[in-house]
Amino acid sequence: MKRIIVFCILTSFIFSCGAKKVAVKKKTSKPKTERVVIKKEAQNSRVNEGVDEVVNGVQVKITSVDEYIALFKSIAQEEMRLYGIPASITLAQGILESNSGRGRLAVEANNHFGIKCHDWTGDKIYHDDDASQECFRKYNDSKYSYRDHSLFLSQRSRYAALFKLKKEDYKGWARELRKAGYATDTKYPDKLISLINRYNLHAYDAEVLGEVYVKYEEEIGDFSMYYVEKGDSMYSISKKFNISINEIKAWNDLSTTSLNVGQKLKINKNSKDAVVSSSDQNASAKMTAVKRSHIVEKGETLYSISKRYNMTVSELQKMNDLKDNALNIGQELQVNSTN
């Protein structure tokens, strides 16, 4: 009987120990599995849904370049008025640096220009760039990123040469940015210029500058490079430069008169001195126009005077041996007769 009692006690003790071990094992394994699942769900949610960035205090989600331009053109123009940086350059850099507002730095830190921390004391975000987990500035609103971009360029001596350029010379600004060390990509200027021409961003410079705006044309040898704008046709360009359509086609190896916005066309700088065919009698009449004098009055600019006499600013400058756009009240200028 004693053996039976001892056997029962031992059996009961062994069974209770085994049950405790199973219970402990289940208790420790369940929370570990849940933590892993929760972490994965949170990451997937962030990737799929995205995070809205803030523009002028309003949360937005940008889906295209056109949306980006519509949101930031006014901000870029205000920065141009205050700091003298062409709105076209600022917008093109924003589009390029932030992937039109869809890059991680723009979405999570409202940082559109990839400006790193340096001596920054505000909020920060860490992001892989030239090196792993570099420190970048984080803003409460994207408009502060635009202001910081203006300050970044205007307060550093290495970019001083930029501000000696004409504000409408966006091609010069694009090249000087690369030269000053803003970007290491050798194609950086070409990318900015391409964006400006494709989306007609220099129009926002013209809005800020008003009558003093003069479109810059790139010169290569005996040719000037003209960038086709919205509304241009082969006919309108031929009339603008007093040349024939056939000449434009020949200089640019074109078989048709079709054009694309942003397309580069070579225009012979000496074409106005060439013999014009009988089909271009109107252009010939303009080329042989009689010269007359104009006395500069208060408020007049080279642009307004050139329009008055159906000339281009470059023609007016060449006729009067002018090196820049500066004029004095009472100054005498040689101009084409409108009669």
Short mmCIF file of C-alpha atoms in Angstrom, two decimals:
data_model
loop_
_atom_site.label_atom_id
_atom_site.label_comp_id
_atom_site.label_asym_id
_atom_site.label_seq_id
_atom_site.Cartn_x
_atom_site.Cartn_y
_atom_site.Cartn_z
CA MET A 1 0.00 0.00 0.00
CA LYS A 2 2.84 2.40 0.90
CA ARG A 3 4.46 1.76 -2.51
CA ILE A 4 1.22 2.55 -4.30
CA ILE A 5 0.82 5.86 -2.38
CA VAL A 6 4.45 6.91 -3.10
CA PHE A 7 4.01 6.07 -6.83
CA CYS A 8 0.85 8.21 -7.03
CA ILE A 9 2.55 11.17 -5.35
CA LEU A 10 5.58 11.00 -7.69
CA THR A 11 3.34 10.72 -10.78
CA SER A 12 1.28 13.74 -9.71
CA PHE A 13 4.45 15.83 -9.08
CA ILE A 14 6.01 14.98 -12.46
CA PHE A 15 2.77 15.82 -14.34
CA SER A 16 2.38 19.21 -12.60
CA CYS A 17 6.02 20.21 -13.46
CA GLY A 18 5.50 19.33 -17.11
CA ALA A 19 2.32 21.42 -17.27
CA LYS A 20 4.14 24.42 -15.80
CA LYS A 21 6.95 24.13 -18.37
CA VAL A 22 4.43 24.08 -21.26
CA ALA A 23 2.56 27.05 -19.85
CA VAL A 24 5.78 29.07 -19.45
CA LYS A 25 6.85 28.22 -22.99
CA LYS A 26 3.56 29.45 -24.47
CA LYS A 27 3.61 32.62 -22.36
CA THR A 28 7.09 33.73 -23.59
CA SER A 29 6.66 32.84 -27.29
CA LYS A 30 3.35 34.61 -28.01
CA PRO A 31 4.42 38.26 -27.36
CA LYS A 32 7.61 37.81 -29.41
CA THR A 33 5.61 36.76 -32.49
CA GLU A 34 3.15 39.66 -32.10
CA ARG A 35 5.92 42.27 -31.93
CA VAL A 36 7.37 41.10 -35.25
CA VAL A 37 3.98 41.18 -36.98
CA ILE A 38 3.13 44.68 -35.69
CA LYS A 39 6.47 46.08 -36.86
CA LYS A 40 6.03 44.75 -40.39
CA GLU A 41 2.48 46.11 -40.66
CA ALA A 42 3.61 49.59 -39.59
CA GLN A 43 6.38 49.66 -42.20
CA ASN A 44 4.10 48.51 -45.01
CA SER A 45 1.48 51.09 -44.07
CA ARG A 46 4.04 53.92 -44.30
CA VAL A 47 5.30 52.82 -47.70
CA ASN A 48 1.85 52.31 -49.23
CA GLU A 49 0.07 55.36 -47.87
CA GLY A 50 2.95 57.88 -47.93
CA VAL A 51 3.15 60.99 -45.78
CA ASP A 52 1.68 64.31 -46.93
CA GLU A 53 4.13 67.23 -47.00
CA VAL A 54 3.18 70.73 -45.88
CA VAL A 55 3.00 73.71 -48.27
CA ASN A 56 1.95 77.06 -46.81
CA GLY A 57 0.45 75.31 -43.80
CA VAL A 58 -1.65 72.87 -45.88
CA GLN A 59 -0.97 69.15 -46.20
CA VAL A 60 -0.70 68.08 -49.84
CA LYS A 61 0.32 65.02 -51.81
CA ILE A 62 2.04 65.91 -55.11
CA THR A 63 1.61 63.50 -58.02
CA SER A 64 3.09 65.32 -61.04
CA VAL A 65 5.56 68.00 -62.16
CA ASP A 66 2.70 70.28 -63.22
CA GLU A 67 1.18 70.05 -59.71
CA TYR A 68 4.57 70.85 -58.22
CA ILE A 69 4.97 73.95 -60.38
CA ALA A 70 1.45 75.14 -59.59
CA LEU A 71 2.11 74.83 -55.85
CA PHE A 72 5.55 76.42 -55.72
CA LYS A 73 5.71 79.00 -58.55
CA SER A 74 4.41 81.84 -56.33
CA ILE A 75 6.87 80.94 -53.56
CA ALA A 76 9.75 80.86 -56.06
CA GLN A 77 8.71 84.24 -57.48
CA GLU A 78 8.57 85.80 -54.01
CA GLU A 79 12.08 84.48 -53.30
CA MET A 80 13.21 86.04 -56.59
CA ARG A 81 11.83 89.44 -55.55
CA LEU A 82 13.52 89.25 -52.15
CA TYR A 83 16.85 87.58 -52.99
CA GLY A 84 17.35 87.97 -56.75
CA ILE A 85 17.50 84.25 -57.59
CA PRO A 86 15.60 83.48 -60.83
CA ALA A 87 12.33 81.71 -60.09
CA SER A 88 13.03 79.42 -63.04
CA ILE A 89 16.28 78.22 -61.46
CA THR A 90 14.72 77.70 -58.04
CA LEU A 91 11.80 75.73 -59.48
CA ALA A 92 14.04 73.62 -61.72
CA GLN A 93 16.32 72.79 -58.78
CA GLY A 94 13.31 71.92 -56.63
CA ILE A 95 11.91 69.62 -59.32
CA LEU A 96 15.27 67.93 -59.84
CA GLU A 97 16.42 67.68 -56.21
CA SER A 98 13.07 66.56 -54.73
CA ASN A 99 11.83 64.40 -57.61
CA SER A 100 8.94 66.88 -58.02
CA GLY A 101 8.18 66.77 -54.31
CA ARG A 102 7.94 62.98 -54.19
CA GLY A 103 11.38 62.16 -52.77
CA ARG A 104 11.80 61.00 -49.17
CA LEU A 105 13.43 64.22 -47.96
CA ALA A 106 10.59 66.30 -49.41
CA VAL A 107 7.81 64.04 -48.14
CA GLU A 108 9.15 63.39 -44.63
CA ALA A 109 11.20 66.53 -43.98
CA ASN A 110 9.78 69.19 -46.37
CA ASN A 111 13.36 69.50 -47.67
CA HIS A 112 13.24 70.19 -51.43
CA PHE A 113 16.87 71.07 -52.10
CA GLY A 114 18.79 68.36 -50.26
CA ILE A 115 20.43 70.88 -47.92
CA LYS A 116 22.48 69.06 -45.29
CA CYS A 117 22.71 69.95 -41.60
CA HIS A 118 26.08 71.78 -41.51
CA ASP A 119 25.58 74.28 -38.64
CA TRP A 120 21.84 73.57 -38.43
CA THR A 121 20.27 73.59 -34.94
CA GLY A 122 16.71 72.67 -35.96
CA ASP A 123 15.05 69.30 -36.56
CA LYS A 124 17.02 66.72 -38.55
CA ILE A 125 16.47 63.65 -40.68
CA TYR A 126 19.04 61.00 -41.62
CA HIS A 127 19.22 59.78 -45.17
CA ASP A 128 21.67 57.84 -47.37
CA ASP A 129 23.32 60.18 -49.88
CA ASP A 130 27.05 60.42 -50.68
CA ALA A 131 27.56 58.44 -47.47
CA SER A 132 25.31 56.32 -45.28
CA GLN A 133 22.82 58.09 -42.98
CA GLU A 134 23.89 61.68 -43.57
CA CYS A 135 22.23 64.50 -41.65
CA PHE A 136 19.74 66.70 -43.53
CA ARG A 137 17.67 69.68 -42.41
CA LYS A 138 14.02 69.14 -41.58
CA TYR A 139 11.41 71.89 -41.90
CA ASN A 140 7.86 72.32 -40.61
CA ASP A 141 6.74 73.71 -43.99
CA SER A 142 8.15 73.40 -47.51
CA LYS A 143 8.16 77.19 -47.93
CA TYR A 144 10.92 77.35 -45.28
CA SER A 145 12.97 75.01 -47.45
CA TYR A 146 12.67 77.55 -50.28
CA ARG A 147 13.70 80.39 -47.96
CA ASP A 148 16.67 78.39 -46.68
CA HIS A 149 17.70 77.74 -50.29
CA SER A 150 17.72 81.51 -50.92
CA LEU A 151 19.78 82.15 -47.80
CA PHE A 152 22.11 79.27 -48.60
CA LEU A 153 23.04 80.80 -51.98
CA SER A 154 22.99 84.48 -51.04
CA GLN A 155 25.04 84.21 -47.83
CA ARG A 156 27.92 82.07 -49.09
CA SER A 157 30.84 83.74 -50.88
CA ARG A 158 31.36 80.77 -53.19
CA TYR A 159 28.08 81.67 -54.94
CA ALA A 160 28.79 85.42 -55.21
CA ALA A 161 29.41 85.20 -58.97
CA LEU A 162 25.80 84.08 -59.47
CA PHE A 163 24.46 87.45 -58.38
CA LYS A 164 26.56 89.30 -60.95
CA LEU A 165 24.58 87.60 -63.73
CA LYS A 166 21.38 88.97 -65.22
CA LYS A 167 18.31 87.53 -63.53
CA GLU A 168 16.89 86.45 -66.89
CA ASP A 169 20.11 84.60 -67.80
CA TYR A 170 18.98 81.25 -66.42
CA LYS A 171 21.47 79.38 -68.60
CA GLY A 172 24.33 81.32 -67.01
CA TRP A 173 22.90 80.66 -63.53
CA ALA A 174 22.65 76.93 -64.24
CA ARG A 175 26.29 76.73 -65.35
CA GLU A 176 27.63 78.91 -62.54
CA LEU A 177 25.84 76.76 -59.91
CA ARG A 178 27.78 73.73 -61.14
CA LYS A 179 31.01 75.73 -61.38
CA ALA A 180 30.62 77.01 -57.79
CA GLY A 181 30.31 73.43 -56.54
CA TYR A 182 26.56 73.16 -55.84
CA ALA A 183 26.49 69.82 -57.68
CA THR A 184 29.13 67.34 -58.84
CA ASP A 185 27.04 66.02 -61.75
CA THR A 186 28.59 67.37 -64.98
CA LYS A 187 25.13 67.25 -66.59
CA TYR A 188 23.53 69.31 -63.80
CA PRO A 189 23.34 72.58 -65.83
CA ASP A 190 21.88 70.77 -68.87
CA LYS A 191 19.24 69.12 -66.68
CA LEU A 192 18.17 72.46 -65.19
CA ILE A 193 18.07 74.19 -68.58
CA SER A 194 16.09 71.29 -70.07
CA LEU A 195 13.48 71.50 -67.29
CA ILE A 196 13.21 75.29 -67.64
CA ASN A 197 12.63 75.04 -71.38
CA ARG A 198 10.30 72.04 -71.21
CA TYR A 199 7.99 73.63 -68.66
CA ASN A 200 8.47 77.26 -69.78
CA LEU A 201 9.71 78.19 -66.30
CA HIS A 202 11.45 81.36 -67.54
CA ALA A 203 7.96 82.82 -67.99
CA TYR A 204 7.84 83.23 -64.18
CA ASP A 205 11.08 85.26 -64.35
CA ALA A 206 9.46 87.48 -66.97
CA GLU A 207 6.43 88.04 -64.73
CA VAL A 208 8.66 89.26 -61.90
CA LEU A 209 10.94 91.42 -64.07
CA GLY A 210 8.22 92.94 -66.23
CA GLU A 211 9.45 95.21 -69.03
CA VAL A 212 13.11 94.87 -68.09
CA TYR A 213 13.04 91.16 -68.97
CA VAL A 214 15.23 90.28 -71.96
CA LYS A 215 15.30 86.71 -73.22
CA TYR A 216 18.87 85.43 -73.41
CA GLU A 217 19.91 83.43 -76.45
CA GLU A 218 22.91 81.11 -76.38
CA GLU A 219 25.53 81.93 -79.00
CA ILE A 220 27.60 79.24 -80.76
CA GLY A 221 30.00 80.45 -83.46
CA ASP A 222 27.99 82.27 -86.13
CA PHE A 223 24.74 81.02 -84.64
CA SER A 224 22.43 81.92 -81.79
CA MET A 225 20.42 79.13 -80.17
CA TYR A 226 16.70 79.84 -79.97
CA TYR A 227 14.48 77.68 -77.74
CA VAL A 228 11.00 77.06 -79.14
CA GLU A 229 8.26 78.34 -76.86
CA LYS A 230 4.58 77.48 -76.57
CA GLY A 231 2.72 79.05 -79.50
CA ASP A 232 5.79 79.31 -81.74
CA SER A 233 5.61 78.14 -85.33
CA MET A 234 8.22 77.99 -88.06
CA TYR A 235 6.49 80.94 -89.72
CA SER A 236 6.40 83.12 -86.56
CA ILE A 237 10.08 82.42 -85.84
CA SER A 238 11.05 83.26 -89.44
CA LYS A 239 9.27 86.61 -89.11
CA LYS A 240 10.77 87.25 -85.69
CA PHE A 241 14.31 86.98 -87.07
CA ASN A 242 13.58 88.30 -90.59
CA ILE A 243 14.69 85.06 -92.24
CA SER A 244 13.06 82.47 -94.46
CA ILE A 245 11.59 79.18 -93.35
CA ASN A 246 13.91 77.35 -95.75
CA GLU A 247 16.94 78.92 -94.06
CA ILE A 248 15.78 77.70 -90.64
CA LYS A 249 15.23 74.20 -92.00
CA ALA A 250 18.63 74.16 -93.71
CA TRP A 251 20.56 75.36 -90.64
CA ASN A 252 18.87 72.75 -88.43
CA ASP A 253 18.68 69.80 -90.89
CA LEU A 254 14.89 69.76 -90.70
CA SER A 255 12.73 68.08 -93.33
CA THR A 256 9.41 69.40 -91.96
CA THR A 257 8.12 72.55 -90.27
CA SER A 258 6.97 70.66 -87.14
CA LEU A 259 8.38 72.01 -83.85
CA ASN A 260 8.34 70.97 -80.19
CA VAL A 261 8.33 73.23 -77.14
CA GLY A 262 11.89 73.48 -75.80
CA GLN A 263 13.44 72.43 -79.13
CA LYS A 264 16.72 74.21 -79.95
CA LEU A 265 17.02 76.01 -83.28
CA LYS A 266 20.19 77.49 -84.74
CA ILE A 267 19.71 81.02 -86.11
CA ASN A 268 22.51 82.55 -88.20
CA LYS A 269 23.53 85.85 -86.60
CA ASN A 270 24.55 87.22 -90.01
CA SER A 271 21.29 86.26 -91.70
CA LYS A 272 19.90 89.81 -91.62
CA ASP A 273 22.74 90.94 -93.92
CA ALA A 274 22.06 88.20 -96.45
CA VAL A 275 20.16 88.57 -99.70
CA VAL A 276 16.48 87.80 -99.17
CA SER A 277 14.45 85.97 -101.75
CA SER A 278 11.50 87.62 -103.50
CA SER A 279 9.09 85.66 -101.31
CA ASP A 280 10.45 87.52 -98.26
CA GLN A 281 9.80 91.08 -99.41
CA ASN A 282 8.30 92.09 -96.08
CA ALA A 283 11.43 90.96 -94.24
CA SER A 284 13.58 92.79 -96.78
CA ALA A 285 11.66 96.00 -96.20
CA LYS A 286 12.37 95.75 -92.47
CA MET A 287 16.07 95.14 -93.06
CA THR A 288 16.40 98.25 -95.19
CA ALA A 289 14.41 100.46 -92.82
CA VAL A 290 15.61 104.06 -92.51
CA LYS A 291 17.31 104.99 -89.24
CA ARG A 292 16.06 107.80 -87.03
CA SER A 293 16.75 109.18 -83.55
CA HIS A 294 14.85 108.61 -80.31
CA ILE A 295 15.36 110.61 -77.11
CA VAL A 296 14.99 108.45 -73.98
CA GLU A 297 12.19 109.58 -71.69
CA LYS A 298 11.48 108.79 -68.02
CA GLY A 299 10.30 105.22 -67.49
CA GLU A 300 11.51 103.91 -70.84
CA THR A 301 13.61 100.77 -71.19
CA LEU A 302 15.43 99.15 -74.09
CA TYR A 303 12.62 96.60 -74.25
CA SER A 304 9.83 99.19 -74.48
CA ILE A 305 11.76 101.23 -77.07
CA SER A 306 12.56 98.16 -79.17
CA LYS A 307 8.88 97.21 -79.26
CA ARG A 308 7.91 100.75 -80.25
CA TYR A 309 10.16 100.62 -83.30
CA ASN A 310 9.56 96.96 -84.17
CA MET A 311 13.12 95.94 -83.26
CA THR A 312 14.76 93.43 -80.95
CA VAL A 313 16.75 94.57 -77.92
CA SER A 314 19.93 93.07 -79.39
CA GLU A 315 19.40 95.09 -82.60
CA LEU A 316 18.96 98.27 -80.58
CA GLN A 317 22.09 97.55 -78.55
CA LYS A 318 24.16 96.78 -81.66
CA MET A 319 22.94 99.88 -83.51
CA ASN A 320 23.96 102.08 -80.57
CA ASP A 321 27.05 100.16 -79.44
CA LEU A 322 25.50 99.52 -76.00
CA LYS A 323 27.21 97.04 -73.65
CA ASP A 324 24.27 96.65 -71.24
CA ASN A 325 20.63 97.67 -70.74
CA ALA A 326 21.34 100.90 -68.81
CA LEU A 327 19.75 104.09 -70.19
CA ASN A 328 19.76 107.76 -69.17
CA ILE A 329 16.90 110.23 -69.54
CA GLY A 330 17.65 112.45 -72.54
CA GLN A 331 20.00 109.91 -74.13
CA GLU A 332 19.80 109.82 -77.95
CA LEU A 333 19.37 106.43 -79.60
CA GLN A 334 19.47 105.41 -83.24
CA VAL A 335 16.35 103.40 -84.12
CA ASN A 336 14.61 102.05 -87.22
CA SER A 337 11.93 104.23 -88.75
CA THR A 338 8.38 102.93 -88.29
CA ASN A 339 7.29 104.61 -91.55
#
